[in-house]
Every structure is written in structure tokens, then in C-alpha cells.
Short mmCIF file of C-alpha atoms in Angstrom, two decimals:
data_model
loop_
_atom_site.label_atom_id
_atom_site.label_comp_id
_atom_site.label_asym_id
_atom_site.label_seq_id
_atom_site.Cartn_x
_atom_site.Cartn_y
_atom_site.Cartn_z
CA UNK A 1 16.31 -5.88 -110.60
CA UNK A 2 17.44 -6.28 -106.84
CA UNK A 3 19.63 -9.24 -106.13
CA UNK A 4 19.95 -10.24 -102.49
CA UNK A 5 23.58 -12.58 -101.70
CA UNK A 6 23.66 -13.54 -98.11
CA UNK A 7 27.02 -14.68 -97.84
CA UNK A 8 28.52 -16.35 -94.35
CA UNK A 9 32.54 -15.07 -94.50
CA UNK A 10 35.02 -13.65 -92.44
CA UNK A 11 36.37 -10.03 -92.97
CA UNK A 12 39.21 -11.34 -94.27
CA UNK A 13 37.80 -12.49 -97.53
CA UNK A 14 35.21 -9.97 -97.83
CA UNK A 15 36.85 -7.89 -100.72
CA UNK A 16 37.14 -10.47 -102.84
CA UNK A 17 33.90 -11.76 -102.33
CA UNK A 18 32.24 -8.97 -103.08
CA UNK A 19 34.67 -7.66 -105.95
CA UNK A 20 33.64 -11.25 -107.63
CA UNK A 21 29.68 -10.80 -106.85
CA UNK A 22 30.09 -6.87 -108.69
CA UNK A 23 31.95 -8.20 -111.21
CA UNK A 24 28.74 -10.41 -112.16
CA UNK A 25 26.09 -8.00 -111.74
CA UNK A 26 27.99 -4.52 -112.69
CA UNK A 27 24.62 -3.37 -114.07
CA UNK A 28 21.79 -4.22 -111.48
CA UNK A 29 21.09 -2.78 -107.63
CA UNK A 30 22.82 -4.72 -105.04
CA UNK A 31 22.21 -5.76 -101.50
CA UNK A 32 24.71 -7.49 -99.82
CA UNK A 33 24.87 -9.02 -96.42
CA UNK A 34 27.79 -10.48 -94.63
CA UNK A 35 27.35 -12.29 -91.41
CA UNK A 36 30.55 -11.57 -89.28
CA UNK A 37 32.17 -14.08 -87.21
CA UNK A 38 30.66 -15.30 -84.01
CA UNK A 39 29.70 -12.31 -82.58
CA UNK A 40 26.66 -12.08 -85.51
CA UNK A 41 27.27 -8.87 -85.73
CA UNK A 42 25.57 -8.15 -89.85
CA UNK A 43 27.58 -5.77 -92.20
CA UNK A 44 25.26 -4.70 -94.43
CA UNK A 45 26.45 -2.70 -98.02
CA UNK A 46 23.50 -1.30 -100.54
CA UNK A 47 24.96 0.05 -103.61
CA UNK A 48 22.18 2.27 -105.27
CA UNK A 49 24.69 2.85 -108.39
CA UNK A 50 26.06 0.41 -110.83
CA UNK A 51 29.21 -0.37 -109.51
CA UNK A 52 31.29 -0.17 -113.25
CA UNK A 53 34.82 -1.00 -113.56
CA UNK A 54 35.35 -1.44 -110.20
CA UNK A 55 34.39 1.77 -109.24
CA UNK A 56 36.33 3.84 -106.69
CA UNK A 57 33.48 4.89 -104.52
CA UNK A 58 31.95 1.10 -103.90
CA UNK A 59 35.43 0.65 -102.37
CA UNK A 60 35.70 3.06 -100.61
CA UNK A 61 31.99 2.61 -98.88
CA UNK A 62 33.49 -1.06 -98.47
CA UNK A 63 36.42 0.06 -96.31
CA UNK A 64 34.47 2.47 -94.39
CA UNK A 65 32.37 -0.29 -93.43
CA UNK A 66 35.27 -2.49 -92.72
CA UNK A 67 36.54 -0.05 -90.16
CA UNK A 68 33.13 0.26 -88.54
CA UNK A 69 32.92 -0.88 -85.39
CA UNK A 70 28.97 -1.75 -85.56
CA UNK A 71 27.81 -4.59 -82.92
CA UNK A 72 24.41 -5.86 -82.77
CA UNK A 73 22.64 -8.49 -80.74
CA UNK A 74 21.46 -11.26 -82.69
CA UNK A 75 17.44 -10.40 -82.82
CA UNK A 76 18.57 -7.15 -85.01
CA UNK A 77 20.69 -9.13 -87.23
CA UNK A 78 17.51 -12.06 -87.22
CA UNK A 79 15.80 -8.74 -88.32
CA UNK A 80 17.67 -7.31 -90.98
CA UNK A 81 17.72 -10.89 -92.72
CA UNK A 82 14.13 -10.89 -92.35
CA UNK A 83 14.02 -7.60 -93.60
CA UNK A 84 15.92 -8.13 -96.57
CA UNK A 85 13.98 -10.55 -98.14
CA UNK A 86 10.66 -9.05 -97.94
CA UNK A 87 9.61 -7.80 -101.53
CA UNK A 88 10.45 -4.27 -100.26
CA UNK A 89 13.37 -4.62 -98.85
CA UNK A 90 14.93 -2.64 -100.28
CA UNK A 91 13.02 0.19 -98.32
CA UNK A 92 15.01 -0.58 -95.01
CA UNK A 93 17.90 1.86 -94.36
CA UNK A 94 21.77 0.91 -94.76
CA UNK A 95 23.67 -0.04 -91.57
CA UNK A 96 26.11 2.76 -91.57
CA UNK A 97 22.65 5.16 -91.22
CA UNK A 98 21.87 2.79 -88.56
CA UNK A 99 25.72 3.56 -86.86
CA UNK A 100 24.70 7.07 -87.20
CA UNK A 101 21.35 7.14 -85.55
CA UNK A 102 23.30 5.26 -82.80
CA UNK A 103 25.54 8.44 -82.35
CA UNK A 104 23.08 10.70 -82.35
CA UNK A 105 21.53 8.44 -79.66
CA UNK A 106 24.02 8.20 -77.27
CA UNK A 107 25.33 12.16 -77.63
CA UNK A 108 21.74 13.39 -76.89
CA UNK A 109 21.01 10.82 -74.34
CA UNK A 110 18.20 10.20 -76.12
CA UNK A 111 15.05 9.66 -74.42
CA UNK A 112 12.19 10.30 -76.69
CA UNK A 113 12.25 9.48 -80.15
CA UNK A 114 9.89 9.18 -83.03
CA UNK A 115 10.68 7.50 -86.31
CA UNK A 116 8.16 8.62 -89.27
CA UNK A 117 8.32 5.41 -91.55
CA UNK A 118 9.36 2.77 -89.78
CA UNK A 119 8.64 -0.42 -91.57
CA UNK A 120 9.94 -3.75 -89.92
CA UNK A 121 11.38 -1.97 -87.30
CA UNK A 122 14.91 -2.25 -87.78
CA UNK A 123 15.99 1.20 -87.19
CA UNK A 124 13.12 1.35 -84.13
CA UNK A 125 14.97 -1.91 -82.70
CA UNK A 126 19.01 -0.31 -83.07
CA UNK A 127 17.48 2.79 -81.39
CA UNK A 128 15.58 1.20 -78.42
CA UNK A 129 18.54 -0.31 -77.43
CA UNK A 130 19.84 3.16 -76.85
CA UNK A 131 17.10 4.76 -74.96
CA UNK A 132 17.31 4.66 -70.97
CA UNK A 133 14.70 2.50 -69.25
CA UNK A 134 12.12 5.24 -69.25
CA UNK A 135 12.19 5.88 -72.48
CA UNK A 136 10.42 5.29 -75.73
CA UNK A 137 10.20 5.55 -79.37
CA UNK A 138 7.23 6.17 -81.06
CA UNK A 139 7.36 4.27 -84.54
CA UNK A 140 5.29 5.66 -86.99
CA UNK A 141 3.56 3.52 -90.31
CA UNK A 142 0.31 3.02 -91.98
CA UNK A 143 1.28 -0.82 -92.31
CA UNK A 144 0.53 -3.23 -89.76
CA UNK A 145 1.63 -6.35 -91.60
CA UNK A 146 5.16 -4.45 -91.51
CA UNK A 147 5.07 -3.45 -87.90
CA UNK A 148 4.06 -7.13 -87.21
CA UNK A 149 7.21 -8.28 -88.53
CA UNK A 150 9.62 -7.20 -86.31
CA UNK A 151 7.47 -7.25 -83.23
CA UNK A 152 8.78 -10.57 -82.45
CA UNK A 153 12.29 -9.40 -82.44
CA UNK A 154 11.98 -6.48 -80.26
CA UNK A 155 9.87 -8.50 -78.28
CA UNK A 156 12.60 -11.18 -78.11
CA UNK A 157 15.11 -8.15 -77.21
CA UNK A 158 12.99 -6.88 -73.80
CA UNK A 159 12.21 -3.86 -75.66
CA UNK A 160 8.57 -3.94 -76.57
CA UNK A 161 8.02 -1.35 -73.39
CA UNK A 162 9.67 1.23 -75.44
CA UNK A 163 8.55 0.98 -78.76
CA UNK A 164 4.83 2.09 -79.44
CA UNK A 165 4.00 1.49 -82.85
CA UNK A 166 1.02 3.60 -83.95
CA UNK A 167 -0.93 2.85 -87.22
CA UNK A 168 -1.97 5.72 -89.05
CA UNK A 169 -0.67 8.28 -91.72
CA UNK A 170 1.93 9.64 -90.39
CA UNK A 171 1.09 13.37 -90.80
CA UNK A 172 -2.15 12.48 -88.42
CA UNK A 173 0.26 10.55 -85.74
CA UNK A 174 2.50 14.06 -85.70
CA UNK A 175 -0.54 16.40 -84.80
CA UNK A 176 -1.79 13.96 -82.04
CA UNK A 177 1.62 13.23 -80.41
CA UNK A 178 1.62 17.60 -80.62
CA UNK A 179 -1.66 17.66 -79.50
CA UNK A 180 -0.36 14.52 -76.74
CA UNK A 181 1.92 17.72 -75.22
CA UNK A 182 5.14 16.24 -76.89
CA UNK A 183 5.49 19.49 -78.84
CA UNK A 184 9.73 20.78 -77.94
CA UNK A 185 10.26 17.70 -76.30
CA UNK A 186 11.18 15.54 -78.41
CA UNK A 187 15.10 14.46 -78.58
CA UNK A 188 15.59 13.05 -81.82
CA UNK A 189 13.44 11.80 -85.31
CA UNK A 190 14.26 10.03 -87.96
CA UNK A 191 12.21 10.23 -91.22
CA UNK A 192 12.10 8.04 -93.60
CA UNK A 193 8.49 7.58 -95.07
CA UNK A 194 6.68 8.67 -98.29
CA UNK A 195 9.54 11.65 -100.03
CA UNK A 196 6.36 13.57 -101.50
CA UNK A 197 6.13 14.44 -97.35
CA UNK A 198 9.20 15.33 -96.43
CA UNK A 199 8.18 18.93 -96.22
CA UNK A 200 5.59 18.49 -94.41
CA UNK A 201 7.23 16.30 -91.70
CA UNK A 202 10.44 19.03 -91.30
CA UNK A 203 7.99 21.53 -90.66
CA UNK A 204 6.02 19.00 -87.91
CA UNK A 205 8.78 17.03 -86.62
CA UNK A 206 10.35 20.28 -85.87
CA UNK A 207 8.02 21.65 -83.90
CA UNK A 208 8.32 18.30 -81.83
CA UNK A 209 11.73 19.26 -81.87
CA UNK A 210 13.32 20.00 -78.07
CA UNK A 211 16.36 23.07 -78.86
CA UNK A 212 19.18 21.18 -79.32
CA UNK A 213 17.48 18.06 -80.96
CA UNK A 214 18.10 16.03 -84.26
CA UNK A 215 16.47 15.39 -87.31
CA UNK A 216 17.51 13.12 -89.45
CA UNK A 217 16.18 12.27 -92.73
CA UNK A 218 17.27 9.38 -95.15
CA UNK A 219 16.95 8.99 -98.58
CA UNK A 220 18.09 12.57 -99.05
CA UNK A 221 20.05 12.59 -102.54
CA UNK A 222 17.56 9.64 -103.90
CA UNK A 223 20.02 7.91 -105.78
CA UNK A 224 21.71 11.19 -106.97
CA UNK A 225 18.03 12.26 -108.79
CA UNK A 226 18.28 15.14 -106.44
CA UNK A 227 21.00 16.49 -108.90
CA UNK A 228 19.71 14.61 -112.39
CA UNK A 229 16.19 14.42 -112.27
CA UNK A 230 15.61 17.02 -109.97
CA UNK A 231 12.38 18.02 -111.63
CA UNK A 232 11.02 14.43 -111.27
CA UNK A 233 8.66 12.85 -108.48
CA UNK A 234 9.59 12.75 -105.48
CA UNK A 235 13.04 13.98 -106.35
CA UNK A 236 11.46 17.40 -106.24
CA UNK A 237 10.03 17.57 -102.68
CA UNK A 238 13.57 15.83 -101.37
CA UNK A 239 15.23 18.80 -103.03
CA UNK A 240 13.09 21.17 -101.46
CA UNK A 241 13.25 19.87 -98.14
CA UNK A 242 17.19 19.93 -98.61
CA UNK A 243 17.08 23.35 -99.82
CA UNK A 244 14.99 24.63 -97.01
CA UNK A 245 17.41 23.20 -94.29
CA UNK A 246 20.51 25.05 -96.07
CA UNK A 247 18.51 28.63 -95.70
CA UNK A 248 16.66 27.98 -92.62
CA UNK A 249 17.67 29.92 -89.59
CA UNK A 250 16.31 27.95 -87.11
CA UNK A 251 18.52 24.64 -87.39
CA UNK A 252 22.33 23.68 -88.45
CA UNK A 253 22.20 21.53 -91.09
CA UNK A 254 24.26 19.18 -92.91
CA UNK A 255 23.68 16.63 -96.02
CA UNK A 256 25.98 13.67 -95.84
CA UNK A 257 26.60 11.38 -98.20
CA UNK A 258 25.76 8.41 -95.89
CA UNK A 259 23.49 5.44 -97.31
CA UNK A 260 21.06 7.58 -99.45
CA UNK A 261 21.85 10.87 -98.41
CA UNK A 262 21.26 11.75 -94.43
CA UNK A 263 20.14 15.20 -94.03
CA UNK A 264 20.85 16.34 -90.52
CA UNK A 265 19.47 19.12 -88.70
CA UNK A 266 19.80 20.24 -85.17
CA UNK A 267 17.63 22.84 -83.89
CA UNK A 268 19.02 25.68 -82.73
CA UNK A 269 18.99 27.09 -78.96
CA UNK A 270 16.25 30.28 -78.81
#
């Protein structure tokens, strides 16, 4: 089961809130959204784990995003409510992956991106309001009714210039935007689309890949079945994506423990 709580509070009694809500539900998924004083910025936690006996780690992911300093206009956080109450919401990244693409945004000044999986748009939106005016994003799906949800936001937000949503599998959009002539230019991607893939986007999206670029996939330790069921569907091709990146010569890697599991790669310099 996956319970959504939208609760309206201030930070101040956001730890007790949410030690009462765990306390409840200590064996189902969570997803839990706190709107933040007038500023709207959204604080978003997604515990994939049962949070049991008040488990150490669900408080520490609490005070990390506590000490976050994430602001967002108020068509993403219209967005991410949206978002969160579609039947698969559950698909759409955490916010602190968000913060992170944001980084990765503003230290590569950013100005082609392409996001393989990009469902509502959420993370399309928080990264088009990093990209210069020239620039653009390239957001990836086979889903149009998804894509047609957050149109209206990014829309709203002045930013439907630099997001081109293309509807098709997403191996297909890769070749063309190669065969396009984006092939080592683009900046950064983010990947977060059918896990049975995820080898076959590294080897694609890094041949997009300008030296010096980022890849970021989500979803990388898949709710720690990259350790447990390792064997299983699509734990498998995560794990083999991970364990290319840690032998591959031709990028630094990193997995973090961010959300999902973020598995970072930068492509190294020729």
C-alpha cells in the first residue's frame, strides 16, 4: 500500500508530525509532503523502507531535509501535488534528487539536457529553471497523458521554450537526437525510465555525453534489491549498470545513497 498525507505545518512541528504519522503506518510505503510556510516551497520525504521502531535512518533523511535549503516557485510545488496523487506517483523522484540535479545544473552551466523518463515533468520543470535562455531539455516518455500533465505548469512558469517533450521509446528518441548531431554535446542526463534499460541508456546517453558531462541515474539501489534480490527483475540490469560504472574507464563514478540510489557518472576528459 502507498499512503499519501499532505500535511500544511511549519518546520517547527514537522518531527512530531511525522514521528506520529510512522508510528501509525510502521509497516506500509510512505509519501509525505509538507507545504512550508509562505514561501510554498514543498519538502517532500519518500521512505521506501518500513520505518520500525523509529528507525535511525528515517531521521536522519528527516534532518537532512530539514537543513536543505530547497526553494521552488509555486507551479513546481502545484506540480509535485499533482504528481503525487496520480496512481503512479510514486514513480516521481524524491526532492533531495531534485536538489541534486539542481547542483549538477548550475556547476556545469548546463545548457543541454535530456531526461530519459520523464513523466509529469517535475524533474524537467526544477531543471528548466536552471538552463540559460538558449537552452533546452529534451524530456523523453512514451506517455502523452503524463507529459500533458505538467505542461500547464511549465507553461505557467515561461518555460515551455525549453522543454521539448518527445513521444516515443526512449531508446529510439536517443539514436535520433545522435543522429540530430547532439552526439558529445550534451551537458547533463538524467535517467530514470524502464530499469530493464538502464544498460542500454549508459551506453547511449554516454555517447551524447560532452567530456566533462553528468549522468545521473535514479532508482539505483531499488529499494536495497540491488543487494537482496539481486538476481530478481529489474534488480539485475540496475546491478549491472552499477557494476559497469565502478570498472569503466571512461567515467568517475559514484553511487549515493540519495532518494533511491543516484548513480553518478562524469565522463572523463580524452
Amino acid at each position: 500500500d502507498l499512503q499519501h498525507y499532505f500535511i500544511q505545518s511549519n518546520l517547527s512541528i514537522m518531527s512530531s508530525v511525522l514521528d506520529s504519522v510512522l508510528t501509525l503506518l510502521s509497516d506500509k510505503k510512505v509519501l509525505i509532503s509538507l507545504g512550508v510556510g509562505a514561501a510554498g516551497a514543498l519538502l517532500t520525504l519518500k521512505l521506501t523502507t518500513p520505518y520500525l521502531d523509529k528507525n535511525r535512518r528515517g531521521a536522519v533523511q528527516l534532518y537532512c531535509n530539514n537543513h536543505t535549503n530547497i526553494v521552488e516557485p509555486a507551479e513546481l510545488v502545484k506540480l509535485r501535488q499533482v504528481t503525487a496523487q496520480h496512481p503512479w506517483g510514486i514513480m516521481e523522484s524524491t526532492q533531495d534528487v531534485g536538489q541534486l540535479l539542481v547542483f549538477f545544473m548550475r556547476m556545469l552551466k548546463a545548457k543541454t539536457v535530456v531526461e530519459v523518463g520523464s513523466f509529469t515533468g517535475v524533474a524537467a520543470l526544477k531543471m528548466a529553471l536552471e538552463l540559460p535562455e538558449d537552452g533546452k531539455i529534451f524530456a523523453l516518455d512514451t506517455n502523452a497523458d503524463y507529459a500533458d500533465i505538467g505542461k500547464p505548469m511549465i507553461t505557467k512558469a515561461g518555460l515551455s521554450s525549453k522543454v521539448e517533450h518527445r513521444i516515443a521509446p526512449a531508446l529510439d528518441s536517443l539514436v535520433t537526437l545522435k543522429d540530430e548531431g547532439y552526439e558529445g554535446r550534451v551537458d547533463l542526463c538524467f535517467i530514470d525510465a524502464d530499469k530493464n534499460n538502464y544498460p542500454n541508456y549508459y551506453k547511449l546517453c554516454l555517447d551524447l555525453l560532452r567530456p566533462g558531462g553528468v549522468i545521473v541515474f535514479d532508482n539505483s539501489l531499488y529499494g536495497g534489491q540491488v543487494v537482496s534480490k539481486v538476481e530478481s527483475v529489474p534488480a539485475c540490469f540496475i546491478h549491472e549498470t552499477n557494476e559497469k560504472a565502478s570498472v569503466d574507464s571512461r567515467v568517475t563514478s559514484m553511487l549515493l545513497t540519495i532518494g533511491d540510489g543516484c548513480l553518478v557518472l562524469r565522463k572523463n576528459e580524452e
